[in-house]
Amino acid sequence: MRNLQSLMPYLRRHRLIIGIGVLVAGLSAGLSAVPPYLLGEAVEELSRGGVTIQLLGWYGGLIIASAIADSVFKFWMRRLVGGSAYDIEYELRNDLFQQFLRLDQGFYGTNHTGDLMARMTNDLSAVRQMLGPGVTSIVSSGLSFLFVGILMLRMDLQLGLLALVLLPLISVSFVLLGQRLRDRFLLVQDQFGKISTRAQENFSGIRTIKAYAQEDAELGVFGEANREYQRLNLRYVLLSALVWPLMTLLLSLTVALVLIVGGQAVAAGTLSLGDFVRFNAYLALLTWPMIALGWTVTLVQQGSASMARIAEVLHRPPAIASARDAATPTRVVGDIEFRNVGMRYNDTWLLRDISLRVPAGSTTAIVGATGAGKTTLINLIGRVLDPTEGQVLVDGVDVRLWPLETLRSGIGYVPQDTFLFSVPLHENVTFGRVDAEDAEIDQALLVSQLVNDLPQFPNGLKTMLGERGVTLSGGQKQRTAIARAVLRNPSILVLDDAMSSVDTHTAAEILRNLRGVMRDRTSLLIAQRIATVKDADQIVVLHNGVIVERGGHAELVQQNGWYAAMYKRELLQAELEEGD
């Protein structure tokens, strides 16, 4: 039950409605005992031979009236408690989604998307089932057992004790198997997350799968995962199925013993026929609550297991968050400084002894071979990562002391791997500025040269994109990301190899348009093409996570070092392409 402690704040907020529901359940449990009592009275009248049609009609009418009243109370019990369960599910889903947005990228690097989606869907549904049908069943069954049990004991102590000892064995059988049911259900949920992840990755990477003709191979992998899901489900279902035959056996045993003992009491004259009929009616009345109570144990086990998976996310502190003593600057100006920065992953240093100043309003280019640490260095500015040692300062303040929202709102970032949402193109462009004017949008499209592609789209900016922008080419996706960053009007503009999929001519046009944009803001360029970075105020060459050269284009070419070698290779490649 420790897993359910995370639900207490939600239950406290709805305690009034749930309390009224419990009160209504108590009234319903009391009313449910009325028909068996009336039936016993009618049988007593029959046994005395004084029954008239009017009297039978009176008893029948009272039984119907009490059943109608009981149904009304049961409806409101489910309406109040079940409605609260849906409200709690709604609040939990909102809180869980908010937590997902708050968690750092390291969390998503170690958790599969399908598993996270399973927590948002199947696990939340299991918690709702526990709080809705589960709670109503526990309350209704518990109160019915209490009220009817007292009546049975007052009627015949020996017979009542016999029934009240045997009936709970039905629920106990569920409890004994509950832990194993919980463990198997947890395995089922984990495997469901895995196959959901596999399906989601296949949908997102459908172009690659088809390009490499891997449909059959992926079908085989998915089939194996699906077969494992089926196997785990069967193990869970088989264990659940064991409960029902056991329940039927215990019920039959109880009825048989009550018939033998009660029949002897009637024959001996110690128990009237009416009381015996009434007792059996009470016994039948308690049959479903005992079944429901056992079923509820399964719901609680499932809900507890699911709540543990949800709480694992809800209670996970983000590795990167705003400090409690965060500074209170209102906006980013753009002065950036790296002071003896080092970044280590496991036992490998990705960056070491990085000291670099990027004055506000200047343009700095970072070049180097793949894996040199360029993107890692850039990610430290917006606190996608935190350095292992040293400091990263923006406007003289350590980024760890900046409020995250303020810091990141001042940065426009265009990654090499562009992500677009499956919404109209217009919403992707205005993602960071939903209130942008049409003139601003037009200017951003012009700067990114995406304006040249608009006639190709069937509905222009209103064209709906596929998942992750699958309907666009690589270059169109990158230009959409550039337009999105430019429209945001950030103080710091970061282009992380943002034109790698754009042809040389279009890249030159984008750079020409970007010069006006970069003139008033701090710009950081990561690129493989020297033509992209040669006009930067300073160029930094990274090699194996260390700065090996820095300076202007002409200065670095004269040094005849790493940068000059890259420049010569690019010139040679250009000459070969011209020759072809």
XYZ file of C-alpha atoms in Angstrom:
580
model
C 0.000 0.000 0.000
C 3.034 2.275 0.166
C 2.590 2.895 -3.568
C -0.795 4.489 -2.869
C 0.647 7.227 -0.648
C 1.187 9.316 -3.776
C -2.598 9.380 -4.223
C -3.316 10.956 -0.847
C -3.108 14.616 -2.006
C -5.645 13.859 -4.750
C -7.949 11.959 -2.393
C -7.832 14.804 0.120
C -8.973 17.296 -2.527
C -12.022 15.116 -3.274
C -12.678 13.854 0.244
C -16.066 15.634 0.567
C -17.574 14.059 -2.553
C -16.042 10.680 -1.740
C -17.352 10.951 1.852
C -20.887 11.640 0.613
C -20.530 8.664 -1.727
C -19.532 6.449 1.202
C -22.553 7.676 3.194
C -24.836 6.882 0.277
C -23.195 3.454 0.045
C -24.065 2.846 3.710
C -27.717 3.697 3.048
C -27.683 1.398 0.023
C -26.192 -1.454 2.067
C -28.919 -1.018 4.689
C -31.683 -0.992 2.081
C -30.285 -4.101 0.374
C -31.052 -6.081 3.550
C -34.752 -5.140 3.464
C -35.992 -7.508 0.672
C -34.638 -10.691 2.380
C -36.289 -9.610 5.631
C -39.632 -9.041 3.898
C -39.302 -12.374 2.090
C -38.809 -14.128 5.419
C -41.879 -12.400 6.863
C -43.950 -13.476 3.867
C -42.818 -17.095 4.290
C -43.743 -16.932 7.988
C -47.226 -15.810 6.999
C -47.419 -18.617 4.451
C -46.343 -21.217 7.007
C -49.086 -20.028 9.358
C -51.673 -20.286 6.566
C -52.975 -16.754 6.987
C -51.767 -15.257 3.723
C -54.128 -13.285 1.503
C -53.616 -11.905 -1.992
C -53.632 -8.396 -0.560
C -50.928 -9.265 1.973
C -48.720 -10.865 -0.692
C -49.227 -7.807 -2.867
C -48.229 -5.613 0.067
C -45.015 -7.591 0.646
C -44.267 -7.631 -3.097
C -44.796 -3.870 -3.324
C -42.502 -3.219 -0.367
C -39.787 -5.427 -1.897
C -40.043 -3.558 -5.221
C -40.037 -0.161 -3.479
C -36.965 -1.004 -1.399
C -35.198 -2.365 -4.502
C -35.941 0.881 -6.393
C -34.654 2.981 -3.490
C -31.550 0.764 -3.254
C -30.955 1.219 -7.023
C -31.189 5.000 -6.700
C -28.664 5.030 -3.863
C -26.330 2.688 -5.787
C -26.532 4.996 -8.811
C -25.517 8.031 -6.755
C -22.793 6.057 -4.993
C -21.245 5.205 -8.376
C -21.899 8.705 -9.671
C -20.108 10.372 -6.754
C -17.228 7.932 -6.211
C -16.801 7.057 -9.897
C -16.966 10.728 -10.884
C -14.251 11.526 -8.350
C -12.126 8.728 -9.849
C -12.364 10.342 -13.291
C -11.521 13.750 -11.795
C -8.446 12.296 -10.076
C -7.421 10.566 -13.310
C -7.700 13.934 -15.100
C -5.553 15.663 -12.484
C -3.004 12.842 -12.451
C -2.706 12.928 -16.244
C -2.139 16.687 -16.204
C 0.459 16.420 -13.438
C 2.192 13.514 -15.151
C 2.357 15.362 -18.479
C 3.663 18.485 -16.725
C 6.327 16.357 -15.049
C 7.308 14.851 -18.410
C 7.843 18.372 -19.745
C 9.866 19.307 -16.655
C 12.242 16.337 -16.763
C 15.648 16.658 -18.381
C 16.761 15.119 -21.650
C 18.838 12.531 -19.800
C 15.584 10.983 -18.555
C 14.344 10.512 -22.120
C 17.667 9.013 -23.105
C 17.155 6.157 -20.639
C 13.397 5.573 -21.053
C 11.516 4.339 -24.092
C 8.712 6.459 -25.531
C 6.317 3.497 -25.627
C 6.845 2.803 -21.934
C 6.163 6.448 -21.065
C 3.002 6.345 -23.191
C 1.893 3.188 -21.343
C 2.148 5.112 -18.062
C -0.002 7.890 -19.531
C -2.680 5.446 -20.745
C -2.853 1.901 -19.353
C -1.416 2.723 -15.935
C -3.678 5.731 -15.419
C -6.670 3.633 -16.481
C -5.729 0.958 -13.906
C -5.536 3.620 -11.169
C -8.942 4.982 -12.169
C -10.429 1.471 -12.079
C -9.038 1.045 -8.586
C -10.445 4.371 -7.368
C -13.823 4.001 -9.105
C -15.149 0.407 -9.249
C -12.538 -0.627 -6.693
C -13.550 1.842 -3.986
C -17.303 1.442 -4.603
C -16.904 -2.332 -4.397
C -14.880 -2.201 -1.173
C -17.294 0.208 0.522
C -20.460 -1.487 -0.682
C -19.202 -5.013 -0.007
C -17.742 -4.110 3.379
C -20.885 -2.386 4.653
C -23.154 -5.115 3.280
C -21.043 -7.756 5.022
C -21.239 -5.763 8.271
C -24.988 -5.100 8.226
C -26.092 -8.483 6.931
C -23.577 -10.317 9.128
C -25.072 -8.750 12.258
C -28.585 -9.772 11.147
C -27.437 -13.336 10.445
C -25.745 -13.659 13.840
C -28.825 -12.338 15.648
C -30.983 -14.820 13.760
C -28.884 -17.916 14.565
C -25.441 -17.639 16.133
C -24.148 -21.065 15.063
C -25.415 -20.796 11.500
C -24.237 -17.167 11.250
C -20.722 -18.005 12.406
C -20.543 -20.867 9.927
C -21.512 -18.622 7.001
C -19.367 -15.678 8.083
C -16.289 -17.880 8.428
C -16.695 -19.626 5.089
C -17.740 -16.656 2.912
C -14.587 -14.580 3.501
C -12.519 -17.508 2.209
C -13.642 -16.424 -1.263
C -11.979 -13.044 -0.783
C -8.971 -14.588 0.962
C -8.326 -16.740 -2.119
C -7.954 -13.552 -4.173
C -5.674 -12.016 -1.579
C -3.389 -15.032 -1.485
C -3.008 -14.910 -5.250
C -2.957 -11.114 -5.357
C 0.800 -10.630 -5.074
C 1.503 -13.030 -7.922
C -1.209 -11.350 -9.975
C 0.428 -7.989 -9.299
C 3.864 -9.212 -10.358
C 2.556 -10.726 -13.569
C 0.492 -7.628 -14.359
C 3.600 -5.476 -13.943
C 5.469 -7.669 -16.454
C 2.555 -7.326 -18.874
C 2.632 -3.520 -18.571
C 6.398 -3.386 -19.107
C 6.151 -5.540 -22.230
C 3.285 -3.403 -23.520
C 5.563 -0.388 -23.200
C 8.232 -2.187 -25.234
C 5.953 -3.088 -28.136
C 4.482 0.433 -28.085
C 8.000 1.829 -28.363
C 8.790 -0.521 -31.244
C 5.635 0.483 -33.100
C 6.230 4.203 -32.509
C 9.812 3.983 -33.766
C 8.684 2.125 -36.877
C 6.033 4.745 -37.623
C 8.561 7.567 -37.184
C 11.250 5.797 -39.223
C 9.007 4.432 -41.968
C 11.092 6.149 -44.676
C 14.262 4.420 -43.537
C 12.534 1.046 -43.210
C 11.161 1.223 -46.733
C 14.408 2.597 -48.175
C 16.332 -0.399 -46.793
C 13.515 -2.866 -47.561
C 13.405 -3.946 -43.912
C 9.645 -4.444 -43.650
C 9.935 -8.218 -43.146
C 12.797 -7.886 -40.669
C 10.906 -5.317 -38.585
C 7.783 -7.451 -38.760
C 9.792 -10.351 -37.356
C 11.196 -8.292 -34.473
C 7.763 -6.852 -33.670
C 6.223 -10.319 -33.916
C 8.651 -11.677 -31.308
C 7.913 -8.800 -28.934
C 4.183 -9.239 -29.529
C 4.472 -12.996 -28.908
C 6.185 -12.286 -25.575
C 3.366 -9.871 -24.707
C 0.853 -12.600 -25.553
C 2.758 -15.133 -23.421
C 2.857 -12.824 -20.406
C -0.827 -12.003 -20.817
C -1.699 -15.697 -20.958
C 0.256 -16.352 -17.760
C -1.647 -13.523 -16.093
C -5.034 -14.699 -17.424
C -4.404 -18.311 -16.423
C -3.598 -17.274 -12.866
C -6.713 -15.083 -12.797
C -8.791 -17.958 -14.170
C -7.722 -20.157 -11.247
C -9.567 -17.842 -8.881
C -13.065 -18.394 -10.317
C -13.205 -22.184 -10.024
C -11.886 -21.839 -6.486
C -14.589 -19.273 -5.747
C -17.325 -21.568 -7.110
C -16.059 -24.438 -4.979
C -16.083 -22.336 -1.813
C -19.584 -21.023 -2.564
C -20.949 -24.515 -3.118
C -19.297 -25.686 0.111
C -20.879 -22.815 2.066
C -24.356 -23.387 0.633
C -24.173 -27.133 1.293
C -23.078 -26.712 4.919
C -25.723 -24.056 5.591
C -28.362 -26.338 4.082
C -27.304 -29.280 6.281
C -26.949 -27.344 9.543
C -29.913 -25.040 8.940
C -32.160 -27.862 7.766
C -31.435 -29.782 10.960
C -32.271 -26.662 13.006
C -35.616 -26.307 11.208
C -36.374 -29.990 11.732
C -35.515 -29.655 15.439
C -37.767 -26.610 15.747
C -34.985 -24.270 16.854
C -35.224 -22.251 13.639
C -38.410 -21.267 11.883
C -38.908 -21.875 8.166
C -39.240 -18.134 7.569
C -35.936 -17.431 9.326
C -34.274 -20.226 7.360
C -35.494 -18.720 4.061
C -34.459 -15.268 5.255
C -31.026 -16.589 6.243
C -30.509 -18.155 2.815
C -31.618 -14.895 1.174
C -29.005 -13.058 3.265
C -26.453 -15.671 2.233
C -27.285 -15.085 -1.431
C -27.110 -11.333 -0.821
C -23.542 -11.665 0.503
C -22.377 -13.885 -2.358
C -21.758 -11.066 -4.833
C -20.065 -8.745 -2.284
C -17.616 -11.541 -1.487
C -16.983 -12.123 -5.189
C -16.669 -8.388 -5.780
C -14.326 -8.022 -2.829
C -12.015 -10.645 -4.279
C -12.214 -8.994 -7.707
C -11.476 -5.691 -6.028
C -8.278 -7.116 -4.579
C -7.144 -7.716 -8.160
C -8.056 -4.135 -9.101
C -6.148 -2.810 -6.106
C -3.113 -4.926 -6.977
C -3.175 -3.671 -10.569
C -3.810 -0.084 -9.508
C -1.046 -0.245 -6.912
C 1.434 -1.599 -9.464
C 0.436 1.084 -11.973
C 0.565 3.845 -9.383
C 4.104 2.760 -8.507
C 5.096 3.251 -12.165
C 3.394 6.653 -12.259
C 4.903 7.743 -8.937
C 8.335 6.757 -10.218
C 7.998 9.583 -12.743
C 6.088 12.047 -10.554
C 8.653 11.893 -7.751
C 11.730 11.915 -9.958
C 13.542 15.236 -9.475
C 14.738 16.818 -12.738
C 18.501 16.639 -13.067
C 18.373 20.204 -14.390
C 16.040 22.734 -12.777
C 15.942 26.367 -11.699
C 17.875 26.923 -8.495
C 15.932 27.989 -5.407
C 18.216 31.007 -5.075
C 18.024 31.734 -8.810
C 18.937 35.201 -10.014
C 16.161 37.469 -11.227
C 17.323 38.989 -14.530
C 14.421 39.975 -16.768
C 16.017 39.221 -20.128
C 19.107 37.779 -21.784
C 21.537 40.293 -23.313
C 23.868 37.715 -24.853
C 27.339 37.905 -23.313
C 28.625 34.301 -22.979
C 31.697 33.012 -21.182
C 33.079 29.523 -20.602
C 35.472 29.332 -17.629
C 37.639 26.196 -17.423
C 34.699 24.069 -18.497
C 34.957 20.289 -18.489
C 32.267 17.760 -19.371
C 32.557 14.061 -18.597
C 30.295 11.190 -19.558
C 31.001 8.048 -17.528
C 34.813 7.902 -17.593
C 35.273 9.803 -20.855
C 35.954 13.533 -21.037
C 33.904 15.107 -23.831
C 35.227 18.608 -23.109
C 38.259 19.680 -21.097
C 39.668 23.060 -20.024
C 37.394 25.149 -22.259
C 37.828 28.871 -21.664
C 36.094 31.077 -24.207
C 34.449 34.508 -24.305
C 31.652 35.357 -26.768
C 30.863 39.087 -26.447
C 27.253 40.174 -26.793
C 26.360 40.966 -30.396
C 29.321 39.056 -31.869
C 29.391 35.951 -34.057
C 31.470 32.945 -33.039
C 31.903 29.852 -35.167
C 32.839 26.437 -33.767
C 34.339 23.898 -36.152
C 35.900 20.482 -35.784
C 35.555 16.878 -36.773
C 32.526 14.774 -35.851
C 32.637 13.929 -32.143
C 34.914 16.856 -31.279
C 32.394 18.150 -28.696
C 30.825 21.047 -30.616
C 27.172 20.250 -29.840
C 28.019 19.342 -26.242
C 29.603 22.780 -25.792
C 26.539 24.517 -27.216
C 24.161 22.476 -25.044
C 25.809 23.875 -21.916
C 24.524 27.382 -22.684
C 20.822 26.514 -22.432
C 21.474 23.951 -19.676
C 20.510 20.940 -21.713
C 23.564 19.639 -19.851
C 25.466 20.963 -16.866
C 29.274 20.985 -16.893
C 31.170 18.514 -14.757
C 33.633 21.238 -13.830
C 34.000 24.944 -14.445
C 31.325 27.535 -15.156
C 29.210 28.733 -18.062
C 28.112 32.338 -17.630
C 25.501 34.330 -19.522
C 25.663 38.098 -18.899
C 28.070 37.421 -16.041
C 25.677 35.057 -14.207
C 26.276 31.313 -13.907
C 23.627 29.607 -16.034
C 22.795 27.381 -13.037
C 21.577 30.517 -11.266
C 19.355 31.655 -14.126
C 15.628 30.805 -14.056
C 15.409 28.156 -16.770
C 12.436 29.736 -18.518
C 14.090 33.158 -18.697
C 17.402 31.722 -19.902
C 15.929 29.500 -22.598
C 13.452 32.101 -23.821
C 16.452 34.228 -24.792
C 17.985 31.482 -26.973
C 16.931 30.544 -30.489
C 18.277 27.075 -31.258
C 18.331 25.323 -34.637
C 19.592 21.732 -34.227
C 20.971 19.579 -36.995
C 18.277 16.974 -36.326
C 15.161 19.100 -36.743
C 11.952 18.106 -35.001
C 8.644 19.282 -36.438
C 5.172 18.640 -35.041
C 2.333 16.998 -36.954
C 0.422 20.281 -37.178
C 0.119 22.847 -40.015
C 3.373 24.393 -41.247
C 2.258 27.770 -39.880
C 2.089 26.404 -36.324
C 5.582 24.927 -36.660
C 7.012 28.256 -37.804
C 5.242 30.214 -35.031
C 5.941 27.615 -32.326
C 7.967 30.072 -30.242
C 5.870 33.142 -31.175
C 2.194 32.307 -31.497
C 1.386 36.045 -31.428
C 3.692 36.937 -34.345
C 2.429 39.378 -36.954
C 2.114 38.342 -40.587
C 4.917 40.728 -41.571
C 7.262 39.088 -39.040
C 6.369 35.628 -40.328
C 7.001 36.719 -43.919
C 10.395 38.107 -42.935
C 11.358 34.858 -41.147
C 10.325 32.838 -44.216
C 12.405 35.137 -46.413
C 15.490 34.838 -44.201
C 15.248 31.040 -44.152
C 14.448 30.894 -47.887
C 11.449 28.706 -47.061
C 9.380 31.248 -48.976
C 10.671 29.697 -52.214
C 9.094 26.333 -51.306
C 5.636 27.586 -50.337
C 4.219 27.173 -53.882
C 5.103 23.448 -53.653
C 2.862 22.952 -50.629
C -0.811 22.278 -51.475
C -2.163 24.699 -48.867
C 0.841 26.956 -48.333
C 1.488 27.649 -44.659
C -1.749 25.840 -43.775
C -0.383 22.540 -45.122
C -0.621 19.787 -42.515
C 2.704 18.055 -41.890
C 3.190 14.361 -41.217
C 4.648 13.076 -37.949
C 8.053 14.633 -37.242
C 7.688 16.552 -40.519
C 7.988 13.368 -42.586
C 6.296 15.047 -45.578
C 9.146 17.587 -45.919
C 12.642 17.077 -47.248
C 15.646 17.410 -44.947
C 16.447 20.870 -46.290
C 12.849 22.059 -45.929
C 12.767 20.865 -42.329
C 15.987 22.718 -41.523
C 14.739 25.905 -43.150
C 11.483 25.629 -41.190
C 13.553 25.394 -37.999
C 15.611 28.441 -39.028
C 12.424 30.435 -39.660
C 11.105 29.331 -36.243
C 14.293 30.487 -34.486
C 14.504 33.790 -36.357
C 10.849 34.583 -35.665
C 11.464 34.176 -31.954
C 13.828 37.161 -32.096
C 16.252 35.720 -29.525
C 19.217 37.461 -27.934
C 21.367 34.380 -28.639
C 21.018 32.566 -31.952
C 22.532 29.076 -32.181
C 22.825 27.284 -35.530
C 24.074 23.746 -34.936
C 25.032 22.575 -38.429
C 21.618 23.896 -39.370
C 22.265 23.951 -43.125
C 23.824 20.512 -43.575
C 20.846 19.371 -45.689
C 20.571 22.606 -47.686
C 22.222 22.963 -51.095
C 25.204 25.329 -51.439
C 23.341 28.053 -53.329
C 20.409 28.156 -50.878
C 22.806 28.064 -47.923
C 24.616 31.113 -49.328
C 21.298 32.978 -49.656
C 20.321 32.053 -46.104
C 23.696 33.239 -44.783
C 23.352 36.520 -46.674
C 19.909 37.075 -45.128
C 21.117 35.947 -41.702
C 23.867 38.572 -41.587
C 21.258 41.229 -40.953
C 19.622 39.100 -38.282
C 22.911 38.256 -36.549
C 24.132 41.848 -36.559
C 22.087 42.713 -33.444
C 22.487 39.519 -31.466
C 25.017 36.991 -30.221
C 25.380 34.187 -32.755
C 27.006 30.782 -32.463
C 27.572 28.787 -35.639
C 28.504 25.129 -35.879
C 29.208 24.087 -39.434
C 31.181 21.713 -41.615
C 31.512 24.223 -44.474
C 34.180 26.884 -44.143
C 32.042 29.167 -46.347
C 29.463 29.204 -43.570
C 31.852 30.382 -40.846
C 34.593 32.407 -42.573
C 32.901 35.758 -41.859
C 32.539 35.106 -38.115
C 34.199 37.494 -35.646
C 36.088 34.546 -34.178
C 36.447 30.916 -35.145
C 37.146 28.203 -32.567
C 38.577 24.833 -33.617
C 37.746 21.889 -31.320
C 39.617 18.597 -31.384
C 38.842 15.789 -28.948
C 37.036 18.212 -26.652
C 39.914 20.730 -26.458
C 40.305 24.123 -28.158
C 43.326 23.752 -30.450
C 42.964 27.000 -32.454
C 41.061 30.256 -32.354
C 41.067 33.467 -34.354
C 39.742 35.009 -37.575
C 39.540 33.216 -40.922
C 42.629 34.822 -42.477
C 44.651 34.412 -39.289
C 43.834 30.687 -38.981
C 44.594 30.027 -42.641
C 48.035 31.623 -42.192
C 48.729 29.417 -39.147
C 48.568 26.402 -41.472
C 47.069 24.198 -38.740
C 43.815 22.299 -38.243
C 41.608 25.010 -39.732
C 43.889 25.534 -42.747
C 43.782 21.786 -43.466
C 39.965 21.827 -43.374
C 39.922 24.854 -45.679
C 42.252 23.204 -48.192
C 40.162 20.042 -48.256
C 37.037 22.095 -48.952
C 38.760 24.020 -51.768
C 39.981 20.774 -53.298
C 36.513 19.256 -53.117
C 35.026 22.346 -54.783
C 37.579 22.102 -57.612
C 36.785 18.423 -58.156
C 33.057 19.146 -58.274
C 33.620 21.928 -60.805
C 35.730 19.562 -62.908
C 32.962 16.963 -62.879
